[in-house]
Amino acid sequence: MAPPAIIAPSILSADFAALGAACSDTIGQGCDWLHIDIMDGHFVPNITFGAPVVTKIRPHVGRPKTSMGKGTFDCHMMIAEPKKWVKDFQKAGCDLYCFHYEAAIDSTAAENPADETEKRTNPKELIHYIHENGMLAGIAIKPETKVDVLWDILRNPTKSERPDMVLVMTVHPGFGGQKFMASELPKVKALRERYPELNIEVDGGLSEGTIDQAADAGANVIVAGSAVFGAKDPADVISKLREAVDRRR
């Protein structure tokens, strides 16, 4: 059986002038996690915010009492050098550090923002490092990346080098409000067929109009930005997204 629904609204669509209150309110309206989009202007063309903002909003949302529990800060690291920022985001209050496969195969093993090294990292090593620093690890793939790149990582016999979650992007990363790409759902289906108990996240264009397609494919972690933060009744939207996923378990 697939894991239960986890609804993770993206704060990229929240009111930045009252971000702490927006985060607290959304948790109170029934969501499970907060999805925090970190963009560096290099891996993606947009820039959002960094660890200092995560530090400031963390007191507004209670830490999860269990692994992947309510209040999890799901930091989606759309950055060119993911290993450099692990320690800073752990200190800031990140619970799940989700890096991009595409960045991990083309970045350094430097462990601090100011460090320079010729040594390279790789997805397995980075997952181990994230776990070593006390966080859950997620791995994300862009629309142009085939799901096949994940098989070797997921079947790794070393538990500390396996991700706790896989994120399949259903838009091109970098900007909110894009149209949902149903073309990416076969990746979700392939993951669910091979790994029935894996937490599989989808991000991009999710709403009441697209949730059924994502849920049918096997996604259980649902990122929705404007669909939640822009709704007249966010609690009702969160409830409907959850119901759509749990109905298919």
Coordinates of N, CA and C in Angstrom, one line a residue:
M1 N 0.8 -1.2 0.0 CA 0.0 0.0 0.0 C 0.9 1.2 0.0
A2 N 0.5 2.2 -0.8 CA 1.2 3.5 -0.9 C 1.1 4.2 0.5
P3 N 2.1 5.1 0.8 CA 2.0 5.9 2.0 C 0.8 6.8 2.0
P4 N 0.4 7.3 3.1 CA -0.7 8.3 3.2 C -0.4 9.6 2.5
A5 N -1.4 10.4 2.2 CA -1.2 11.7 1.6 C -0.5 12.6 2.5
I6 N 0.4 13.4 1.9 CA 1.1 14.5 2.6 C 0.9 15.7 1.7
I7 N 0.3 16.7 2.3 CA 0.0 18.0 1.5 C 1.0 19.0 2.0
A8 N 1.8 19.5 1.0 CA 2.9 20.4 1.3 C 2.8 21.7 0.5
P9 N 2.0 22.7 0.9 CA 1.9 23.9 0.2 C 3.2 24.6 0.0
S10 N 3.4 25.2 -1.2 CA 4.7 25.9 -1.5 C 4.5 27.3 -1.0
I11 N 5.4 27.8 -0.1 CA 5.3 29.1 0.4 C 5.8 30.2 -0.6
L12 N 6.2 29.7 -1.8 CA 6.5 30.7 -2.8 C 5.3 31.5 -3.2
S13 N 4.1 30.9 -3.0 CA 2.9 31.6 -3.3 C 2.3 32.3 -2.1
A14 N 3.0 32.3 -1.0 CA 2.5 33.0 0.2 C 2.7 34.5 0.2
D15 N 2.2 35.2 1.2 CA 2.4 36.6 1.3 C 3.8 36.8 2.0
F16 N 4.7 37.3 1.2 CA 6.1 37.5 1.8 C 6.2 38.6 2.9
A17 N 5.2 39.5 2.8 CA 5.2 40.5 3.8 C 4.7 40.1 5.2
A18 N 4.1 38.9 5.2 CA 3.7 38.3 6.5 C 3.9 36.8 6.5
L19 N 5.2 36.4 6.1 CA 5.4 35.0 5.8 C 5.3 34.1 7.0
G20 N 5.7 34.5 8.2 CA 5.6 33.7 9.4 C 4.2 33.3 9.7
A21 N 3.3 34.4 9.6 CA 1.9 34.1 9.9 C 1.3 33.3 8.8
A22 N 1.7 33.5 7.6 CA 1.1 32.6 6.5 C 1.5 31.2 6.7
C23 N 2.7 30.9 7.1 CA 3.1 29.5 7.4 C 2.3 28.9 8.5
S24 N 2.2 29.6 9.6 CA 1.4 29.1 10.7 C 0.0 28.9 10.4
D25 N -0.6 29.8 9.7 CA -2.0 29.7 9.3 C -2.2 28.5 8.4
T26 N -1.3 28.2 7.5 CA -1.5 27.1 6.5 C -1.4 25.8 7.3
I27 N -0.5 25.7 8.2 CA -0.5 24.5 9.0 C -1.8 24.3 9.8
G28 N -2.3 25.4 10.3 CA -3.6 25.3 11.0 C -4.7 25.0 10.2
Q29 N -4.6 25.2 8.9 CA -5.7 24.9 7.9 C -5.7 23.4 7.5
G30 N -4.7 22.7 8.0 CA -4.7 21.2 7.7 C -3.6 20.6 6.9
C31 N -2.6 21.5 6.4 CA -1.6 20.9 5.7 C -0.6 20.1 6.6
D32 N 0.3 19.3 6.0 CA 1.2 18.5 6.7 C 2.6 19.1 6.8
W33 N 3.1 19.5 5.7 CA 4.4 20.1 5.5 C 4.3 21.5 4.9
L34 N 5.5 22.2 4.9 CA 5.6 23.4 4.1 C 6.7 23.1 3.1
H35 N 6.5 23.4 1.9 CA 7.4 23.2 0.8 C 8.1 24.5 0.6
I36 N 9.4 24.6 0.8 CA 10.2 25.8 0.7 C 11.1 25.8 -0.5
D37 N 10.8 26.6 -1.4 CA 11.6 26.6 -2.7 C 12.8 27.5 -2.6
I38 N 14.0 26.9 -2.6 CA 15.3 27.6 -2.5 C 15.9 27.7 -3.9
M39 N 16.0 28.9 -4.5 CA 16.5 29.1 -5.8 C 17.7 30.1 -5.8
D40 N 18.8 29.7 -6.5 CA 20.0 30.5 -6.4 C 20.4 31.4 -7.6
G41 N 19.5 31.4 -8.6 CA 19.8 32.2 -9.8 C 20.9 31.6 -10.7
H42 N 21.3 30.4 -10.4 CA 22.3 29.7 -11.2 C 21.8 28.3 -11.7
F43 N 21.3 27.5 -10.8 CA 20.7 26.2 -11.3 C 19.4 26.5 -12.0
V44 N 18.7 27.5 -11.5 CA 17.5 28.0 -12.1 C 17.6 29.5 -12.3
P45 N 16.9 30.1 -13.2 CA 17.1 31.6 -13.4 C 16.6 32.5 -12.3
N46 N 15.7 32.0 -11.5 CA 15.0 32.8 -10.5 C 15.8 32.8 -9.2
I47 N 15.6 33.8 -8.3 CA 16.2 33.8 -7.0 C 15.1 34.0 -6.0
T48 N 15.1 33.1 -4.9 CA 14.0 33.3 -3.9 C 14.6 33.7 -2.6
F49 N 14.9 32.8 -1.7 CA 15.5 33.2 -0.4 C 16.4 32.1 0.1
G50 N 17.1 32.4 1.2 CA 18.1 31.4 1.7 C 17.8 31.0 3.1
A51 N 18.8 30.5 3.8 CA 18.7 30.0 5.1 C 18.2 31.0 6.1
P52 N 18.6 32.3 6.1 CA 18.1 33.2 7.1 C 16.6 33.4 7.1
V53 N 16.0 33.2 6.0 CA 14.5 33.3 5.9 C 13.9 32.0 6.6
V54 N 14.5 30.9 6.3 CA 14.0 29.6 7.0 C 14.2 29.8 8.5
T55 N 15.3 30.3 8.9 CA 15.5 30.6 10.4 C 14.4 31.4 11.0
K56 N 14.0 32.4 10.3 CA 12.9 33.4 10.8 C 11.5 32.7 10.8
I57 N 11.2 31.9 9.8 CA 9.9 31.3 9.8 C 9.8 30.0 10.7
R58 N 10.9 29.4 11.0 CA 10.9 28.2 11.8 C 10.1 28.3 13.1
P59 N 10.3 29.4 13.9 CA 9.6 29.5 15.2 C 8.0 29.6 15.0
H60 N 7.6 29.9 13.8 CA 6.1 30.0 13.6 C 5.5 28.7 13.4
V61 N 6.3 27.6 13.2 CA 5.7 26.3 12.9 C 6.4 25.3 13.8
G62 N 5.7 24.6 14.6 CA 6.3 23.6 15.5 C 7.1 22.5 14.8
R63 N 8.2 22.1 15.3 CA 9.0 21.0 14.7 C 8.2 19.7 14.7
P64 N 8.4 18.9 13.7 CA 7.7 17.6 13.6 C 8.1 16.7 14.8
K65 N 7.1 16.0 15.4 CA 7.4 15.1 16.5 C 7.8 13.8 16.1
T66 N 7.5 13.4 14.8 CA 8.0 12.2 14.2 C 8.6 12.4 12.9
S67 N 9.3 11.5 12.4 CA 10.0 11.6 11.1 C 8.9 11.8 10.0
M68 N 9.0 12.9 9.2 CA 8.1 13.2 8.2 C 6.7 13.7 8.8
G69 N 6.7 14.0 10.0 CA 5.4 14.4 10.7 C 5.0 15.9 10.4
K70 N 3.9 16.2 10.9 CA 3.3 17.6 10.7 C 4.3 18.6 11.1
G71 N 4.5 19.6 10.3 CA 5.4 20.7 10.5 C 6.7 20.5 9.8
T72 N 6.9 19.5 9.1 CA 8.2 19.3 8.3 C 8.4 20.4 7.4
F73 N 9.6 20.9 7.4 CA 10.1 21.9 6.4 C 10.8 21.1 5.3
D74 N 10.1 21.1 4.2 CA 10.6 20.3 3.0 C 11.3 21.4 2.1
C75 N 12.6 21.4 2.2 CA 13.4 22.5 1.5 C 13.8 21.9 0.1
H76 N 13.3 22.5 -0.9 CA 13.5 22.0 -2.3 C 14.7 22.9 -2.8
M77 N 15.9 22.3 -2.9 CA 17.1 23.0 -3.1 C 17.4 23.1 -4.6
M78 N 16.9 24.1 -5.3 CA 17.1 24.3 -6.7 C 18.4 25.2 -6.8
I79 N 19.5 24.6 -6.4 CA 20.8 25.3 -6.3 C 21.9 24.5 -7.0
A80 N 22.9 25.2 -7.5 CA 24.0 24.6 -8.2 C 25.0 23.8 -7.4
E81 N 25.1 24.2 -6.1 CA 26.1 23.5 -5.2 C 25.4 23.0 -4.0
P82 N 24.6 21.9 -4.0 CA 23.8 21.5 -2.9 C 24.5 21.1 -1.7
K83 N 25.7 20.5 -1.8 CA 26.4 20.0 -0.6 C 26.9 21.2 0.3
K84 N 27.2 22.3 -0.4 CA 27.7 23.5 0.4 C 26.7 24.0 1.4
W85 N 25.5 23.8 1.2 CA 24.5 24.5 2.0 C 23.8 23.5 3.0
V86 N 24.2 22.3 3.1 CA 23.5 21.3 4.0 C 23.6 21.8 5.4
K87 N 24.7 22.2 5.9 CA 24.9 22.5 7.3 C 24.1 23.8 7.6
D88 N 24.1 24.8 6.8 CA 23.4 26.0 7.0 C 21.9 25.8 7.1
F89 N 21.4 24.9 6.3 CA 19.9 24.7 6.3 C 19.5 23.8 7.5
Q90 N 20.4 22.9 7.9 CA 20.1 22.1 9.1 C 20.0 23.0 10.3
K91 N 20.9 24.0 10.4 CA 20.9 24.9 11.5 C 19.7 25.8 11.4
A92 N 19.2 26.1 10.2 CA 18.1 27.0 10.0 C 16.7 26.4 10.4
G93 N 16.7 25.0 10.4 CA 15.5 24.3 10.8 C 14.9 23.5 9.7
C94 N 15.6 23.2 8.7 CA 15.2 22.3 7.6 C 15.1 20.9 8.2
D95 N 14.0 20.2 7.8 CA 13.8 18.8 8.2 C 14.1 17.8 7.0
L96 N 13.8 18.2 5.8 CA 14.0 17.4 4.6 C 14.7 18.2 3.6
Y97 N 15.9 17.8 3.3 CA 16.7 18.5 2.3 C 16.7 17.8 1.0
C98 N 16.0 18.4 0.0 CA 15.7 17.7 -1.3 C 16.5 18.4 -2.4
F99 N 17.6 17.8 -2.8 CA 18.5 18.3 -3.9 C 18.1 17.8 -5.2
H100 N 18.6 18.4 -6.3 CA 18.4 17.9 -7.6 C 19.5 17.0 -8.1
Y101 N 19.1 15.9 -8.7 CA 20.0 14.9 -9.2 C 20.9 15.6 -10.2
E102 N 20.4 16.5 -11.0 CA 21.2 17.2 -12.1 C 22.3 18.0 -11.5
A103 N 22.0 18.6 -10.3 CA 23.1 19.4 -9.6 C 24.1 18.5 -8.9
A104 N 23.7 17.4 -8.4 CA 24.6 16.5 -7.6 C 25.6 15.8 -8.5
I105 N 25.3 15.7 -9.8 CA 26.3 15.0 -10.7 C 27.2 16.0 -11.3
D106 N 27.0 17.3 -11.0 CA 27.8 18.3 -11.6 C 28.2 19.4 -10.6
S107 N 28.5 19.0 -9.4 CA 28.9 20.0 -8.4 C 30.0 19.4 -7.5
T108 N 30.5 20.3 -6.6 CA 31.7 20.0 -5.8 C 31.3 19.3 -4.5
A109 N 32.3 18.8 -3.8 CA 32.1 18.2 -2.5 C 32.4 19.2 -1.4
A110 N 32.5 20.5 -1.7 CA 32.7 21.5 -0.7 C 31.6 21.5 0.4
E111 N 31.9 21.6 1.6 CA 30.9 21.4 2.7 C 30.5 22.8 3.3
N112 N 31.0 23.9 2.9 CA 30.6 25.2 3.3 C 30.6 26.2 2.2
P113 N 29.8 27.2 2.2 CA 29.6 28.1 1.1 C 30.9 28.8 0.7
A114 N 31.9 29.0 1.6 CA 33.1 29.7 1.2 C 34.2 28.7 0.8
D115 N 34.0 27.5 0.9 CA 35.0 26.5 0.6 C 35.1 26.3 -0.9
E116 N 36.3 25.9 -1.4 CA 36.6 25.6 -2.8 C 37.3 24.2 -2.8
T117 N 37.0 23.4 -3.7 CA 37.6 22.1 -3.8 C 37.4 21.5 -5.2
E118 N 38.4 20.7 -5.7 CA 38.3 20.1 -7.0 C 37.5 18.8 -6.9
K119 N 37.4 18.3 -5.6 CA 36.7 17.0 -5.4 C 35.2 17.2 -5.8
R120 N 34.7 16.1 -6.4 CA 33.2 16.2 -6.8 C 32.4 15.3 -5.9
T121 N 31.1 15.7 -5.8 CA 30.2 14.9 -5.1 C 29.4 14.0 -6.0
N122 N 28.5 13.2 -5.5 CA 27.5 12.4 -6.3 C 26.3 12.2 -5.5
P123 N 25.2 11.7 -6.1 CA 23.9 11.6 -5.3 C 24.0 10.7 -4.1
K124 N 24.6 9.6 -4.2 CA 24.7 8.7 -3.0 C 25.5 9.3 -1.9
E125 N 26.6 9.9 -2.2 CA 27.5 10.5 -1.2 C 26.7 11.7 -0.6
L126 N 26.0 12.4 -1.3 CA 25.3 13.6 -0.8 C 24.1 13.2 0.1
I127 N 23.4 12.1 -0.3 CA 22.3 11.6 0.5 C 22.9 11.2 1.9
H128 N 24.0 10.5 1.9 CA 24.7 10.0 3.1 C 25.0 11.2 4.0
Y129 N 25.6 12.3 3.3 CA 26.0 13.5 4.1 C 24.8 14.2 4.7
I130 N 23.7 14.3 4.0 CA 22.5 14.9 4.5 C 22.0 14.1 5.8
H131 N 21.9 12.8 5.7 CA 21.6 11.9 6.8 C 22.5 12.1 8.0
E132 N 23.8 12.2 7.7 CA 24.8 12.4 8.7 C 24.6 13.7 9.5
N133 N 24.0 14.7 8.8 CA 23.7 16.0 9.4 C 22.3 16.0 10.0
G134 N 21.7 14.9 10.2 CA 20.4 14.8 10.9 C 19.2 15.2 10.2
M135 N 19.2 15.2 8.9 CA 18.0 15.5 8.1 C 17.6 14.4 7.2
L136 N 16.3 14.4 6.8 CA 15.9 13.5 5.8 C 16.4 14.0 4.4
A137 N 16.5 13.0 3.5 CA 17.1 13.4 2.2 C 16.1 13.1 1.1
G138 N 15.9 14.1 0.2 CA 15.1 13.9 -1.0 C 15.9 14.1 -2.2
I139 N 15.5 13.5 -3.3 CA 16.2 13.7 -4.6 C 15.2 14.0 -5.7
A140 N 15.4 15.1 -6.4 CA 14.4 15.6 -7.4 C 15.0 15.4 -8.8
I141 N 14.1 15.3 -9.8 CA 14.5 15.2 -11.2 C 13.6 16.2 -12.0
K142 N 14.3 16.9 -12.9 CA 13.6 17.8 -13.8 C 12.8 17.0 -14.9
P143 N 11.9 17.7 -15.6 CA 11.2 17.0 -16.7 C 12.1 16.4 -17.7
E144 N 13.2 17.0 -18.1 CA 14.1 16.5 -19.1 C 14.9 15.3 -18.7
T145 N 14.9 14.9 -17.4 CA 15.7 13.9 -16.8 C 14.9 12.6 -16.8
K146 N 15.4 11.5 -17.3 CA 14.7 10.2 -17.3 C 14.7 9.6 -15.9
V147 N 13.6 8.9 -15.5 CA 13.5 8.3 -14.2 C 14.5 7.2 -14.0
D148 N 15.0 6.6 -15.1 CA 16.0 5.5 -15.0 C 17.3 5.9 -14.2
V149 N 17.6 7.2 -14.2 CA 18.8 7.6 -13.4 C 18.7 7.3 -11.9
L150 N 17.4 7.0 -11.5 CA 17.2 6.8 -10.0 C 17.3 5.4 -9.6
W151 N 17.2 4.5 -10.5 CA 17.2 3.0 -10.1 C 18.4 2.6 -9.3
D152 N 19.6 2.9 -9.8 CA 20.8 2.5 -9.1 C 20.8 3.1 -7.7
I153 N 20.3 4.4 -7.5 CA 20.3 5.0 -6.2 C 19.3 4.4 -5.3
L154 N 18.1 4.1 -5.8 CA 17.1 3.5 -4.9 C 17.3 2.1 -4.5
R155 N 18.0 1.3 -5.4 CA 18.3 -0.1 -5.0 C 19.6 -0.3 -4.2
N156 N 20.2 0.8 -3.9 CA 21.5 0.8 -3.1 C 21.3 0.0 -1.8
P157 N 22.1 -1.0 -1.6 CA 22.0 -1.8 -0.3 C 22.3 -1.0 0.9
T158 N 23.1 0.1 0.8 CA 23.5 0.9 1.9 C 22.3 1.9 2.2
K159 N 21.7 1.7 3.3 CA 20.5 2.5 3.7 C 20.8 4.0 3.8
S160 N 21.9 4.3 4.3 CA 22.2 5.8 4.5 C 22.4 6.5 3.2
E161 N 22.6 5.8 2.1 CA 22.8 6.4 0.8 C 21.5 6.3 -0.1
R162 N 20.4 5.9 0.5 CA 19.1 5.9 -0.2 C 18.2 7.1 0.2
P163 N 17.5 7.7 -0.7 CA 16.7 8.8 -0.3 C 15.4 8.4 0.4
D164 N 14.9 9.4 1.2 CA 13.7 9.1 1.9 C 12.5 9.5 1.1
M165 N 12.7 10.3 0.0 CA 11.7 10.8 -0.9 C 12.2 11.0 -2.2
V166 N 11.4 10.9 -3.3 CA 11.7 11.3 -4.6 C 10.7 12.3 -5.1
L167 N 11.3 13.4 -5.7 CA 10.4 14.5 -6.2 C 10.5 14.4 -7.7
V168 N 9.3 14.3 -8.3 CA 9.2 14.4 -9.8 C 8.6 15.7 -10.1
M169 N 9.4 16.5 -10.8 CA 8.9 17.9 -11.2 C 7.9 17.7 -12.3
T170 N 6.7 18.4 -12.1 CA 5.7 18.4 -13.2 C 5.6 19.8 -13.8
V171 N 6.6 20.6 -13.6 CA 6.8 21.8 -14.4 C 8.4 22.0 -14.5
H172 N 8.8 22.9 -15.2 CA 10.3 23.2 -15.3 C 10.6 24.0 -14.0
P173 N 11.5 23.6 -13.2 CA 11.8 24.4 -12.0 C 12.3 25.8 -12.2
G174 N 11.8 26.7 -11.3 CA 12.3 28.0 -11.4 C 11.2 29.1 -11.1
F175 N 10.0 28.8 -11.5 CA 8.9 29.8 -11.3 C 7.6 29.1 -10.9
G176 N 6.8 29.7 -10.1 CA 5.5 29.2 -9.7 C 4.5 29.6 -10.8
G177 N 3.3 28.9 -10.7 CA 2.2 29.3 -11.5 C 2.2 28.7 -12.9
Q178 N 3.1 27.7 -13.2 CA 3.2 27.1 -14.5 C 2.1 26.0 -14.7
K179 N 1.9 25.7 -16.0 CA 0.9 24.7 -16.3 C 1.4 23.2 -16.0
F180 N 0.6 22.4 -15.4 CA 0.9 21.1 -15.0 C 1.3 20.2 -16.3
M181 N 2.4 19.5 -16.2 CA 2.9 18.6 -17.2 C 2.5 17.2 -17.0
A182 N 1.4 16.7 -17.5 CA 1.0 15.3 -17.3 C 2.0 14.4 -17.9
S183 N 2.8 14.8 -18.8 CA 3.8 14.0 -19.5 C 4.8 13.4 -18.5
E184 N 4.9 14.0 -17.3 CA 5.8 13.5 -16.3 C 5.3 12.4 -15.4
L185 N 4.0 12.1 -15.5 CA 3.4 11.1 -14.6 C 3.8 9.7 -14.9
P186 N 4.2 9.3 -16.1 CA 4.7 7.9 -16.2 C 5.9 7.6 -15.3
K187 N 6.7 8.7 -15.0 CA 7.8 8.5 -14.1 C 7.3 8.2 -12.7
V188 N 6.2 8.8 -12.3 CA 5.6 8.6 -11.0 C 5.1 7.1 -10.9
K189 N 4.4 6.8 -12.0 CA 3.9 5.4 -12.1 C 5.0 4.3 -12.0
A190 N 6.1 4.6 -12.7 CA 7.2 3.6 -12.7 C 7.8 3.5 -11.3
L191 N 7.9 4.6 -10.6 CA 8.5 4.6 -9.3 C 7.6 3.9 -8.3
R192 N 6.2 4.1 -8.4 CA 5.3 3.5 -7.5 C 5.2 2.0 -7.7
E193 N 5.3 1.6 -9.0 CA 5.3 0.1 -9.2 C 6.5 -0.6 -8.6
R194 N 7.6 0.0 -8.7 CA 8.8 -0.6 -8.2 C 9.0 -0.4 -6.6
Y195 N 8.5 0.7 -6.1 CA 8.7 1.0 -4.7 C 7.3 1.4 -4.1
P196 N 6.5 0.4 -3.7 CA 5.1 0.7 -3.2 C 5.1 1.6 -2.0
E197 N 6.2 1.6 -1.2 CA 6.1 2.3 0.1 C 6.9 3.6 0.1
L198 N 7.4 4.0 -1.1 CA 8.2 5.2 -1.2 C 7.4 6.4 -1.2
N199 N 7.8 7.5 -0.5 CA 7.2 8.8 -0.6 C 7.6 9.4 -1.9
I200 N 6.6 9.7 -2.8 CA 6.8 10.2 -4.1 C 6.1 11.6 -4.1
E201 N 6.9 12.6 -4.4 CA 6.3 14.0 -4.4 C 6.2 14.5 -5.8
V202 N 5.2 15.3 -6.1 CA 5.0 15.9 -7.3 C 4.9 17.4 -7.1
D203 N 5.5 18.2 -7.9 CA 5.6 19.7 -7.7 C 5.4 20.4 -9.0
G204 N 4.4 21.2 -9.1 CA 4.2 22.0 -10.3 C 2.8 21.9 -10.9
G205 N 2.0 22.9 -10.8 CA 0.7 22.9 -11.4 C -0.4 22.0 -10.8
L206 N -0.1 21.7 -9.5 CA -1.1 20.8 -8.8 C -2.3 21.6 -8.3
S207 N -3.5 21.1 -8.5 CA -4.7 21.8 -8.0 C -5.8 20.8 -8.0
E208 N -7.0 21.3 -7.7 CA -8.2 20.4 -7.7 C -8.4 19.8 -9.1
G209 N -8.0 20.5 -10.1 CA -8.2 20.1 -11.5 C -7.2 19.1 -12.0
T210 N -6.0 19.0 -11.3 CA -5.0 18.0 -11.8 C -4.6 16.9 -10.8
I211 N -5.2 17.1 -9.6 CA -4.8 16.1 -8.5 C -5.1 14.7 -8.8
D212 N -6.3 14.5 -9.5 CA -6.7 13.1 -9.8 C -5.7 12.4 -10.7
Q213 N -5.1 13.1 -11.7 CA -4.1 12.5 -12.5 C -2.8 12.1 -11.7
A214 N -2.4 13.0 -10.9 CA -1.2 12.7 -10.1 C -1.4 11.6 -9.1
A215 N -2.6 11.6 -8.5 CA -3.0 10.5 -7.5 C -3.1 9.2 -8.2
D216 N -3.7 9.2 -9.4 CA -3.8 7.9 -10.2 C -2.4 7.3 -10.5
A217 N -1.5 8.2 -10.7 CA -0.1 7.7 -11.1 C 0.6 7.2 -9.9
G218 N 0.2 7.6 -8.7 CA 0.8 7.1 -7.5 C 1.5 8.1 -6.6
A219 N 1.4 9.3 -6.9 CA 2.0 10.4 -6.0 C 1.3 10.5 -4.7
N220 N 2.0 10.6 -3.6 CA 1.3 10.8 -2.3 C 1.7 12.1 -1.6
V221 N 2.9 12.7 -2.0 CA 3.3 14.0 -1.5 C 2.9 15.1 -2.5
I222 N 2.0 16.0 -2.1 CA 1.5 16.9 -3.1 C 1.9 18.3 -2.7
V223 N 2.6 19.0 -3.7 CA 3.0 20.4 -3.5 C 2.0 21.2 -4.3
A224 N 1.4 22.1 -3.6 CA 0.4 23.0 -4.3 C 0.7 24.4 -3.8
G225 N 1.0 25.4 -4.6 CA 1.2 26.7 -4.2 C 0.0 27.7 -4.3
S226 N -0.2 28.2 -5.5 CA -1.3 29.1 -5.7 C -2.6 28.5 -5.4
A227 N -2.8 27.2 -5.7 CA -4.0 26.5 -5.4 C -4.5 26.5 -4.0
V228 N -3.5 26.6 -3.1 CA -3.8 26.7 -1.6 C -3.8 28.1 -1.2
F229 N -2.6 28.8 -1.4 CA -2.5 30.2 -0.9 C -3.4 31.2 -1.6
G230 N -3.8 30.8 -2.8 CA -4.7 31.7 -3.5 C -6.2 31.4 -3.4
A231 N -6.5 30.4 -2.6 CA -7.9 29.9 -2.5 C -8.7 30.7 -1.5
K232 N -10.0 30.8 -1.7 CA -10.9 31.5 -0.8 C -11.0 30.7 0.5
D233 N -10.9 29.3 0.4 CA -11.0 28.5 1.5 C -9.8 27.4 1.4
P234 N -8.6 27.8 1.9 CA -7.5 26.9 1.8 C -7.7 25.6 2.5
A235 N -8.4 25.6 3.6 CA -8.6 24.3 4.3 C -9.4 23.3 3.5
D236 N -10.4 23.9 2.7 CA -11.2 23.0 1.8 C -10.4 22.4 0.7
V237 N -9.5 23.2 0.1 CA -8.6 22.7 -1.0 C -7.7 21.7 -0.4
I238 N -7.1 21.9 0.7 CA -6.2 20.9 1.3 C -6.9 19.6 1.6
S239 N -8.1 19.7 2.1 CA -8.9 18.5 2.4 C -9.2 17.7 1.1
K240 N -9.5 18.4 0.0 CA -9.8 17.8 -1.3 C -8.6 17.1 -1.9
L241 N -7.5 17.8 -1.8 CA -6.2 17.2 -2.3 C -5.9 15.9 -1.5
R242 N -6.1 16.0 -0.2 CA -5.8 14.8 0.6 C -6.7 13.6 0.3
E243 N -8.0 14.0 0.2 CA -9.0 12.9 -0.1 C -8.7 12.2 -1.5
A244 N -8.3 13.0 -2.5 CA -8.0 12.4 -3.8 C -6.9 11.4 -3.7
V245 N -5.9 11.7 -2.9 CA -4.7 10.8 -2.8 C -5.1 9.5 -1.9
D246 N -5.7 9.8 -0.8 CA -6.0 8.7 0.1 C -7.1 7.7 -0.4
R247 N -7.9 8.2 -1.3 CA -9.0 7.4 -2.0 C -8.4 6.3 -2.9
R248 N -7.1 6.5 -3.3 CA -6.5 5.6 -4.2 C -5.4 4.7 -3.5
R249 N -5.3 4.8 -2.2 CA -4.3 3.9 -1.5 C -4.7 2.5 -1.6

